[in-house]
Coordinates of C-alpha atoms in Angstrom, one line a residue:
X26 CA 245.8 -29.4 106.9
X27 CA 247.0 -32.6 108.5
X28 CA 250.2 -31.9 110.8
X29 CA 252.7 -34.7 112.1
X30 CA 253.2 -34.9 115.7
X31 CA 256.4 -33.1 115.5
X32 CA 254.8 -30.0 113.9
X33 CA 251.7 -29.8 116.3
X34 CA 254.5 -30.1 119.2
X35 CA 256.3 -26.8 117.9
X36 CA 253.1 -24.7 116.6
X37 CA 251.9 -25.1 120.1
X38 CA 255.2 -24.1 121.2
X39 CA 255.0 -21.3 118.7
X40 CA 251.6 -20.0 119.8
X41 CA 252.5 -19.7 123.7
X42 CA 255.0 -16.7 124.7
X43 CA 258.7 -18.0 125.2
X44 CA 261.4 -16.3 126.7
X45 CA 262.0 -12.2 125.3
X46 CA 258.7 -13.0 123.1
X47 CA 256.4 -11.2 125.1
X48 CA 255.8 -8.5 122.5
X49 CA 255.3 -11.0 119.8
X50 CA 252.7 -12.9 122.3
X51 CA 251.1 -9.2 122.9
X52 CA 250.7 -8.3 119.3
X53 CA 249.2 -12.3 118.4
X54 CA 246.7 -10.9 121.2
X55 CA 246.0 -7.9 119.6
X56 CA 245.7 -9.7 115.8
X57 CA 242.8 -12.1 118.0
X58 CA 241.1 -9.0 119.9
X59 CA 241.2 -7.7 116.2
X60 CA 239.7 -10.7 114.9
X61 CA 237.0 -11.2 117.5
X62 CA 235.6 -7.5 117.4
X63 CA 235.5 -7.1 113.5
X64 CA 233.5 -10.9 113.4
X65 CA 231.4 -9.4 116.9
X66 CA 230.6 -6.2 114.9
X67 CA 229.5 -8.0 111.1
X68 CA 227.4 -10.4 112.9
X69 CA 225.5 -7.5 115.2
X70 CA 225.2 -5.2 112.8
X71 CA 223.9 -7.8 109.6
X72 CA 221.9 -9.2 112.5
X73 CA 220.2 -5.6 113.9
X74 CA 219.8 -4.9 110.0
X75 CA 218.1 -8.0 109.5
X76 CA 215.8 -7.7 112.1
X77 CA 214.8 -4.0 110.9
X78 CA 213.9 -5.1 107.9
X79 CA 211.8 -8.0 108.9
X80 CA 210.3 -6.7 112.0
X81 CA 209.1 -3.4 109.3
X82 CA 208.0 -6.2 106.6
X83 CA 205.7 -8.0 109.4
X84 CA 204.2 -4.9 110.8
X85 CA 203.7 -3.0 107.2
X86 CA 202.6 -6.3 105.8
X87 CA 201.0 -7.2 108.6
X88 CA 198.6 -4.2 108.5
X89 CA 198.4 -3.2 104.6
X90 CA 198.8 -6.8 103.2
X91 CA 201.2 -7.5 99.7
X92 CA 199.0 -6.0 97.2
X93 CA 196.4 -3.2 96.9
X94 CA 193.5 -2.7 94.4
X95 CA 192.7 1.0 94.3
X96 CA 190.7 3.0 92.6
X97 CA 191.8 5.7 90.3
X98 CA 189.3 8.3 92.3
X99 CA 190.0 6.8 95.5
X100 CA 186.6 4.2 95.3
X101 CA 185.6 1.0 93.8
X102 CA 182.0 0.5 93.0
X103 CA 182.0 -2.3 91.9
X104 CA 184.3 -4.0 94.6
X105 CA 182.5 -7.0 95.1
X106 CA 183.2 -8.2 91.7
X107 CA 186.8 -7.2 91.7
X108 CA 187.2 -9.2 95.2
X109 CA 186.0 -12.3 93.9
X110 CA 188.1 -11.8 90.2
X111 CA 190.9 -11.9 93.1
X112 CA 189.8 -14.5 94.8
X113 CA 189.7 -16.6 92.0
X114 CA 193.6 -16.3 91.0
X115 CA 196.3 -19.0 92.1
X116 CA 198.4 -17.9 95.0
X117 CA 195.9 -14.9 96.4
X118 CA 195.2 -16.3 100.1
X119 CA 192.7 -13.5 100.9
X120 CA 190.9 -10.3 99.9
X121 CA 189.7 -7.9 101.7
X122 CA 187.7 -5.0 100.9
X123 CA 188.6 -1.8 103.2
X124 CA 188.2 2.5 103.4
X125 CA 191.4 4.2 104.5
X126 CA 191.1 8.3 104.2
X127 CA 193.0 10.9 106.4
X128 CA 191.0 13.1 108.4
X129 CA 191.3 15.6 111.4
X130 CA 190.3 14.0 114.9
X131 CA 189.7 16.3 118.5
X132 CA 189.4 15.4 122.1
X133 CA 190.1 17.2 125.0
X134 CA 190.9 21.0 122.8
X135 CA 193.7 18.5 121.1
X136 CA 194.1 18.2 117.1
X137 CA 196.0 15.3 115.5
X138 CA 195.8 14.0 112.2
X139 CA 194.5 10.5 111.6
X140 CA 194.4 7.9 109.2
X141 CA 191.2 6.6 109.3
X142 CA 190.6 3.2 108.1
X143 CA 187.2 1.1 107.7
X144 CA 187.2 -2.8 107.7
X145 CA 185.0 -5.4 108.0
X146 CA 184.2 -6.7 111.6
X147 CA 185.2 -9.8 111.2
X148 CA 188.6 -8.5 109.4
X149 CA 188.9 -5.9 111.9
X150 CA 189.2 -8.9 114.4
X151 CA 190.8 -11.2 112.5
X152 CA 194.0 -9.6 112.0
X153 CA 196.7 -10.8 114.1
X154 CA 198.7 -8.0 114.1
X155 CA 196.1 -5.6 115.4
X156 CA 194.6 -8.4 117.8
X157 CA 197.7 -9.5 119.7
X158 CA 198.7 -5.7 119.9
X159 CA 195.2 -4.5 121.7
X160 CA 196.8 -2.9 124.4
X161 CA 193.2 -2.1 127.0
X162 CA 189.9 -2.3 125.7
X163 CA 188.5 -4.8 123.6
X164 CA 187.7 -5.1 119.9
X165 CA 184.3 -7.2 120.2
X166 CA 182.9 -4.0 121.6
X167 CA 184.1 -2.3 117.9
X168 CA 180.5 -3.4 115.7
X169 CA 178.4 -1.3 113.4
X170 CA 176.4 1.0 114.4
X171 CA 178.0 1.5 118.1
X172 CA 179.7 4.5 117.6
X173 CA 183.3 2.7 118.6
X174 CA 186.4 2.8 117.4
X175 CA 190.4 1.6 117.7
X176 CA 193.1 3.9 118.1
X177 CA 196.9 3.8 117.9
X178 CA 198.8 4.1 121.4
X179 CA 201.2 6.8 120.0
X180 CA 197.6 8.7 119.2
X181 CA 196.0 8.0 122.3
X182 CA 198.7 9.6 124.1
X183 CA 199.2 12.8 121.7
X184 CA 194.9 13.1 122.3
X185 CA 195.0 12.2 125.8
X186 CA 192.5 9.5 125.3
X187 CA 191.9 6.4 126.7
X188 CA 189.2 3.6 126.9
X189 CA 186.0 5.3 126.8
X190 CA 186.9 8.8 125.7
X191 CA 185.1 10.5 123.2
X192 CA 186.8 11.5 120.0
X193 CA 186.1 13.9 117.1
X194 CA 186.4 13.0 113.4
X195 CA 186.8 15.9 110.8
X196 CA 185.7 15.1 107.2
X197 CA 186.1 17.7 104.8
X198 CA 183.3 16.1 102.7
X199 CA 180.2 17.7 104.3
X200 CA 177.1 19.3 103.1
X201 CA 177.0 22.1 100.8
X202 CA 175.5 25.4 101.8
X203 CA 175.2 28.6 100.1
X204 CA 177.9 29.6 102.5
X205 CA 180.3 26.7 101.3
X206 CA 180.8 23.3 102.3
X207 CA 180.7 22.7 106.4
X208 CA 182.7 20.1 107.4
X209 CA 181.0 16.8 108.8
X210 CA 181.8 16.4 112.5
X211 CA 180.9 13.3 114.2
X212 CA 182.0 11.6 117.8
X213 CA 182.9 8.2 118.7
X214 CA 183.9 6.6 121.5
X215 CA 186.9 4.7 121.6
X216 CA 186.5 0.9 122.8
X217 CA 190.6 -0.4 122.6
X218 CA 193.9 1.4 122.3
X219 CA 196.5 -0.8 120.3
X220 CA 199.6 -0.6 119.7
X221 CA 201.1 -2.1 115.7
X222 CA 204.9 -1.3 116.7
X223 CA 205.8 1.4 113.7
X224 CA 205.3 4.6 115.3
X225 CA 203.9 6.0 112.0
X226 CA 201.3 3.3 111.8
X227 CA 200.7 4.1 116.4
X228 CA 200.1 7.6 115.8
X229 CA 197.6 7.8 112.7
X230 CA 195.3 4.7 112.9
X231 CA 192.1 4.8 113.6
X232 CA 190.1 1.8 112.7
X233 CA 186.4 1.4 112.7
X234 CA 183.8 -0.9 111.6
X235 CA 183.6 -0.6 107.2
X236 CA 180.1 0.3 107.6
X237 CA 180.5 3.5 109.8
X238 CA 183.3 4.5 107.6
X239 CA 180.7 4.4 104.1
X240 CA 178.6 6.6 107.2
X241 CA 181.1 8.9 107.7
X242 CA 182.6 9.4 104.2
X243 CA 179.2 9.4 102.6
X244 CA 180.5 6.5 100.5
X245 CA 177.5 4.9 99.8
X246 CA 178.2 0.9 99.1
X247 CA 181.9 1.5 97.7
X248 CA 184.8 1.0 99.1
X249 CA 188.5 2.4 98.3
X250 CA 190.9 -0.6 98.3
X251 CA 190.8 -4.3 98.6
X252 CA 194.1 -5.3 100.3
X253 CA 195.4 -8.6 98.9
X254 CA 197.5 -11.4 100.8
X255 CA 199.4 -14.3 98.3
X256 CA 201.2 -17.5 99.3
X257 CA 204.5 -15.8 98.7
X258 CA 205.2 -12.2 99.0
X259 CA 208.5 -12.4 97.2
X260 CA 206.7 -13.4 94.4
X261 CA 203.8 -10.7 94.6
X262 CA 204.4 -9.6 91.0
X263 CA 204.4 -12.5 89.3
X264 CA 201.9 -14.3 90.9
X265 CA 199.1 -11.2 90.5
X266 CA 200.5 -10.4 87.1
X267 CA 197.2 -12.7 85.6
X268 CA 195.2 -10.3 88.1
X269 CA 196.9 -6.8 86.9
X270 CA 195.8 -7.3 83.2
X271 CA 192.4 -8.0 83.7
X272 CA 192.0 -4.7 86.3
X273 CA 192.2 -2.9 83.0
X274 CA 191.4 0.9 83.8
X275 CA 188.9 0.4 86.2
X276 CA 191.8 0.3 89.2
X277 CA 195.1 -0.1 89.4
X278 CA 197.3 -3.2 91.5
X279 CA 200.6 -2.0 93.4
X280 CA 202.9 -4.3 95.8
X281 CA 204.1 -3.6 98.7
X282 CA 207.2 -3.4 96.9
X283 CA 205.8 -0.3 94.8
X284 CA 204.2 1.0 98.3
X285 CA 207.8 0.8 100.7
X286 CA 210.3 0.9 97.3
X287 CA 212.2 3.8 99.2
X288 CA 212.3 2.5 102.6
X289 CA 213.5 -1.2 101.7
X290 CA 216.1 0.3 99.2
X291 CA 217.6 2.4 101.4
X292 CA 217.8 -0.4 103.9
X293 CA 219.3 -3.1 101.6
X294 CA 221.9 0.0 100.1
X295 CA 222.8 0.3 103.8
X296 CA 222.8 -2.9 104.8
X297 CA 225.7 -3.9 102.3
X298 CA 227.5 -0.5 102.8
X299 CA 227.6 -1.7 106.6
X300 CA 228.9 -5.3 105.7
X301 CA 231.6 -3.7 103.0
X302 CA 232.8 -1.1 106.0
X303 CA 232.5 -3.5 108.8
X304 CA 234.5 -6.4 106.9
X305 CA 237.6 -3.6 106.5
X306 CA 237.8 -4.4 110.7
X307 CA 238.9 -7.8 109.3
X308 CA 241.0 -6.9 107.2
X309 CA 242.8 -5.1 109.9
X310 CA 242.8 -7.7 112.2
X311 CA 244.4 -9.9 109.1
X312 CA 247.1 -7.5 108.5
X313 CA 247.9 -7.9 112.8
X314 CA 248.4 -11.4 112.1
X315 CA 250.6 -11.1 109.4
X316 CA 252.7 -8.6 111.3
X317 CA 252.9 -10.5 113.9
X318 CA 253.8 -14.2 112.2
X319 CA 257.3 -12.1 110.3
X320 CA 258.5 -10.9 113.8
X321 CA 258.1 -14.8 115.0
X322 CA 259.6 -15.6 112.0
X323 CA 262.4 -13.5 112.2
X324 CA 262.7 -14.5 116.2
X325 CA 262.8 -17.8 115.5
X326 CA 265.3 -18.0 112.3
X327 CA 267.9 -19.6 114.4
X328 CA 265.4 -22.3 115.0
X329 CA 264.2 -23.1 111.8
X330 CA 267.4 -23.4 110.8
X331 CA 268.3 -26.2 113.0
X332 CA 264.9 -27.5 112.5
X333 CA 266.3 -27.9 108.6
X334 CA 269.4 -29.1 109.6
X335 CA 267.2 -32.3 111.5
X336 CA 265.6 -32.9 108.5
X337 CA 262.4 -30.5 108.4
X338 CA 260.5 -30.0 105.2
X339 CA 260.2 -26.7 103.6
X340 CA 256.1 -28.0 103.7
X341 CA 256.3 -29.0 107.6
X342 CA 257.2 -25.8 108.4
X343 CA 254.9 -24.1 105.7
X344 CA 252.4 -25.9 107.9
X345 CA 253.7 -24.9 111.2
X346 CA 253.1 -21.7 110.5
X347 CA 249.9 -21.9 108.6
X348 CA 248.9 -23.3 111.4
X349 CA 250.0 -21.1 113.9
X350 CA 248.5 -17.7 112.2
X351 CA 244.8 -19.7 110.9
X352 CA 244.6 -20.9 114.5
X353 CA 244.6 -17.3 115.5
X354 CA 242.0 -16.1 113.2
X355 CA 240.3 -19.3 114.1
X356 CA 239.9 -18.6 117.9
X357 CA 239.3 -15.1 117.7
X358 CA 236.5 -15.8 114.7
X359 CA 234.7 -18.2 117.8
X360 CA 235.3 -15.6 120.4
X361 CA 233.7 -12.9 118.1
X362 CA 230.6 -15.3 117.2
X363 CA 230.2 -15.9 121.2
X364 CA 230.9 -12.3 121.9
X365 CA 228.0 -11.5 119.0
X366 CA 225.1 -13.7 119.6
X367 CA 225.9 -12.5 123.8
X368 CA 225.7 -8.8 122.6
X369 CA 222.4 -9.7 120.5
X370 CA 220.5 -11.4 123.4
X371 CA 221.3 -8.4 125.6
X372 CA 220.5 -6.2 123.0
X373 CA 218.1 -4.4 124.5
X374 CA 219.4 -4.0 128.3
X375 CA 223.0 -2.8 127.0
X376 CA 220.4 0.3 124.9
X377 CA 218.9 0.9 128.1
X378 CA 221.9 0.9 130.0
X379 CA 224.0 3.1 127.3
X380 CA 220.5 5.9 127.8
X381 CA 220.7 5.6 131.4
X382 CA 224.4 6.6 131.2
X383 CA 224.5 9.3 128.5
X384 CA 221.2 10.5 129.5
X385 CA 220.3 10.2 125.5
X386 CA 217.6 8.7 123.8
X387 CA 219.3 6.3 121.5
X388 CA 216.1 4.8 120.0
X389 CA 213.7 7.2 119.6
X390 CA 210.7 5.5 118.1
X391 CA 209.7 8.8 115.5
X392 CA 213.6 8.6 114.0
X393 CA 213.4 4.3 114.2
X394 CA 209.9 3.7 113.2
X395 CA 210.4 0.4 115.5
X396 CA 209.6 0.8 119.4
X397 CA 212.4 -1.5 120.2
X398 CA 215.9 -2.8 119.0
X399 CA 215.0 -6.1 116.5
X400 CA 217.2 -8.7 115.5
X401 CA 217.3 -11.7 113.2
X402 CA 220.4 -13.5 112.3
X403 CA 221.3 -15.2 108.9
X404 CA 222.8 -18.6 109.1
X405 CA 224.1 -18.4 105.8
X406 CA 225.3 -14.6 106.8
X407 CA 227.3 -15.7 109.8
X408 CA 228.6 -18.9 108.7
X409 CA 229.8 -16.2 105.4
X410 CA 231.3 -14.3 107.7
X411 CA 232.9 -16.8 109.7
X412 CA 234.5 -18.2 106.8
X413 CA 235.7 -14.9 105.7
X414 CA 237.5 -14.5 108.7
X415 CA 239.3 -17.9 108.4
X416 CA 240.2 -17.4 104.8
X417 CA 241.6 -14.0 105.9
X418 CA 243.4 -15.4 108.4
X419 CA 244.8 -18.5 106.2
X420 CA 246.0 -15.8 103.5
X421 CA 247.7 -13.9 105.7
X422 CA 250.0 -16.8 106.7
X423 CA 251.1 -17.4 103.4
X424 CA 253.8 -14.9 103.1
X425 CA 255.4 -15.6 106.4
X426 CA 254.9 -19.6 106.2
X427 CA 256.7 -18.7 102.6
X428 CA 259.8 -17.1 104.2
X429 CA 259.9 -19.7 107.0
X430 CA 260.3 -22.6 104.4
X431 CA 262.7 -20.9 102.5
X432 CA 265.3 -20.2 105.2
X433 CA 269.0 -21.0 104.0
X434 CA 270.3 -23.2 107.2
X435 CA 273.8 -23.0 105.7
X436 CA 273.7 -19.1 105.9
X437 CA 272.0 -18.6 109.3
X438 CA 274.4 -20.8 110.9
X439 CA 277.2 -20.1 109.3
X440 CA 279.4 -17.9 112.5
X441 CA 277.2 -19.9 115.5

């Protein structure tokens, strides 16, 4: 929208309070306050939704990789075989064979239950996510055959355990008497306390070397699911689809789609409810600046009129006020981005502070599942959002600028 000199002169005169405008200046205020919170609130909220979503991809992926093999009776015999059939397809990065089966665990007169989960020692120490979250301890001093194990912090506290305390393990699969089958009991020590960042995952692991876990479970050589990575988790399903038919009945291959379908629903269900709620706030603010553009409209009919009678074009002042009411959604669309990327890299302190005050746990870690407030901003999202709020803004003018242009000179000034 290109503007001569005489139309930037009076849409700057336009957009600074004159003389008995003061309540047109006040409600222009309000239309940009509007502006800047509903932008503020889109881009914190599409941000903090965001960021839940791939902070929970990173640690659930992280841990349980994009793909499982499992077998139908909860073990794979013939494992070895499978693992190199997956090796062997494009786009699988990695395979790794692993025991994961729930158990009881004891220390101190406490009972929990515990996911126990057996890996390989150099997977156990290979994965990033459970190496950069060791939080004492060590897990080089996790090898077979030394009784050691890893738990989660969330577990370590319900236990009461730390670095060197010695922990229970229940297993249901025992030997048989002619009394019944006695449960197998057998003590570790623990050798590092990490912490994975979902609570669930921080109060039920317990990892240990894949050999003490055949030990424990009486597993012989077999294991109970090879946990697949692939160049592209977005494409899981078509890239182990080759994989999936040649399984056949002797396991069956699920995503982590298929394994967190619920949980990643529900979050993309309430991430666009959010956006379709939160846009409404622009809307609002829209409607402020429309409201406010027909009262300067109507305070400055006497003025357009002479501004006709000089020789102004129904389109200059179209454009005057275009200009006027955009320029209003434009400022308070950069105050809100400002006001939203300041909230998001405080984020954290202004939780803290809002718990201090209230006294309330805001993120509790067993409702959230993360232990802290994530965030992740879209480019494409804001810049979306940015633009809605300048094409809001420019449709709001239309009607006003309309009425502007179309001002009869002849019958405003007809008794001045």
């Amino acid at each position: 929208m290109f503007l001569s000199r005489y139309e930037r002169m009076i849409a700057r005169r336009y957009l600074l309070p004159g003389k008995g405008e003061a309540f047109i200046f006040l409600v222009a205020g309000i239309s940009l306050a509007a502006v800047m919170l509903g932008v503020a609130a889109l881009v914190i909220v599409m941000s903090v939704m965001n960021g839940f979503r791939a902070e929970l991809f990173d640690k659930i992926v992280g841990v349980n990789g994009h793909a499982l093999i499992q077998g139908y009776n909860g073990q794979l015999p013939d494992w070895r075989a499978l693992m190199a059939e997956a090796q062997r397809t494009p786009g699988v990065t990695s395979a790794t064979p692993l025991i994961e089966q729930p158990l009881m665990s004891s220390a101190s007169g406490r009972v929990e239950a515990v996911l126990v989960r057996g890996l390989r020692q150099a997977d156990l120490r290979g994965n990033p996510t459970i190496r950069q979250g060791v939080l004492s301890g060590s897990l080089e001093s996790i090898t077979p055959g030394s009784n050691r194990i890893a738990i989660g912090s969330r577990l370590a506290e319900a236990l009461g355990a730390q670095v060197g305390t010695s922990i229970a393990l229940i297993s249901p699969q025992g030997q048989v008497t002619p009394f019944g089958t006695v449960p197998r009991i057998v003590s570790y020590t623990v050798g590092a306390v990490f912490e994975v960042g979902v609570y669930d995952y921080d109060k039920a692991f317990v990892l240990m070397p894949l050999e003490d876990a055949q030990t424990l479970l009486m597993m012989g050589d077999t294991v109970g699911v090879i946990e697949l990575e692939t160049t592209n988790p977005d494409r899981v399903d078509s890239i182990l689809a080759p994989l999936a038919g040649k399984l056949g009945s002797r396991a069956v291959l699920r995503d982590w789609r298929q394994l967190n379908a619920q949980l990643f629903q529900a979050l993309e269900v309430e991430r666009v409810a959010m956006f379709t709620v939160l846009s409404i706030i622009i809307i609002v603010a829209v409607f402020n600046i429309l409201s406010s553009l027909i009262m300067l409209v109507r305070a400055k009919t006497r003025d357009i009129a002479i501004l006709r009678t000089m020789g102004a074009t129904r389109g200059g002042l179209m454009r005057v006020f275009m200009t006027v009411g955009t320029t209003i959604g434009a400022l308070g669309m950069v105050a809100g981005l400002a006001l939203g990327f300041v909230f998001l890299f405080f984020r954290q302190d202004v939780v803290n502070f809002i718990q201090l005050v209230t006294g309330q746990n805001l993120w509790d870690p067993q409702i959230r599942f993360l232990t802290e407030l994530p965030s992740k901003p879209n480019p494409v999202e804001v810049v979306a959002i940015a633009v809605m709020a300048l094409l809001f803004s420019f449709l709001a003018t239309l009607y006003p600028a309309f009425k502007a242009a179309n001002t009869d000179p002849v019958q405003v000034l007809r008794y001045e």
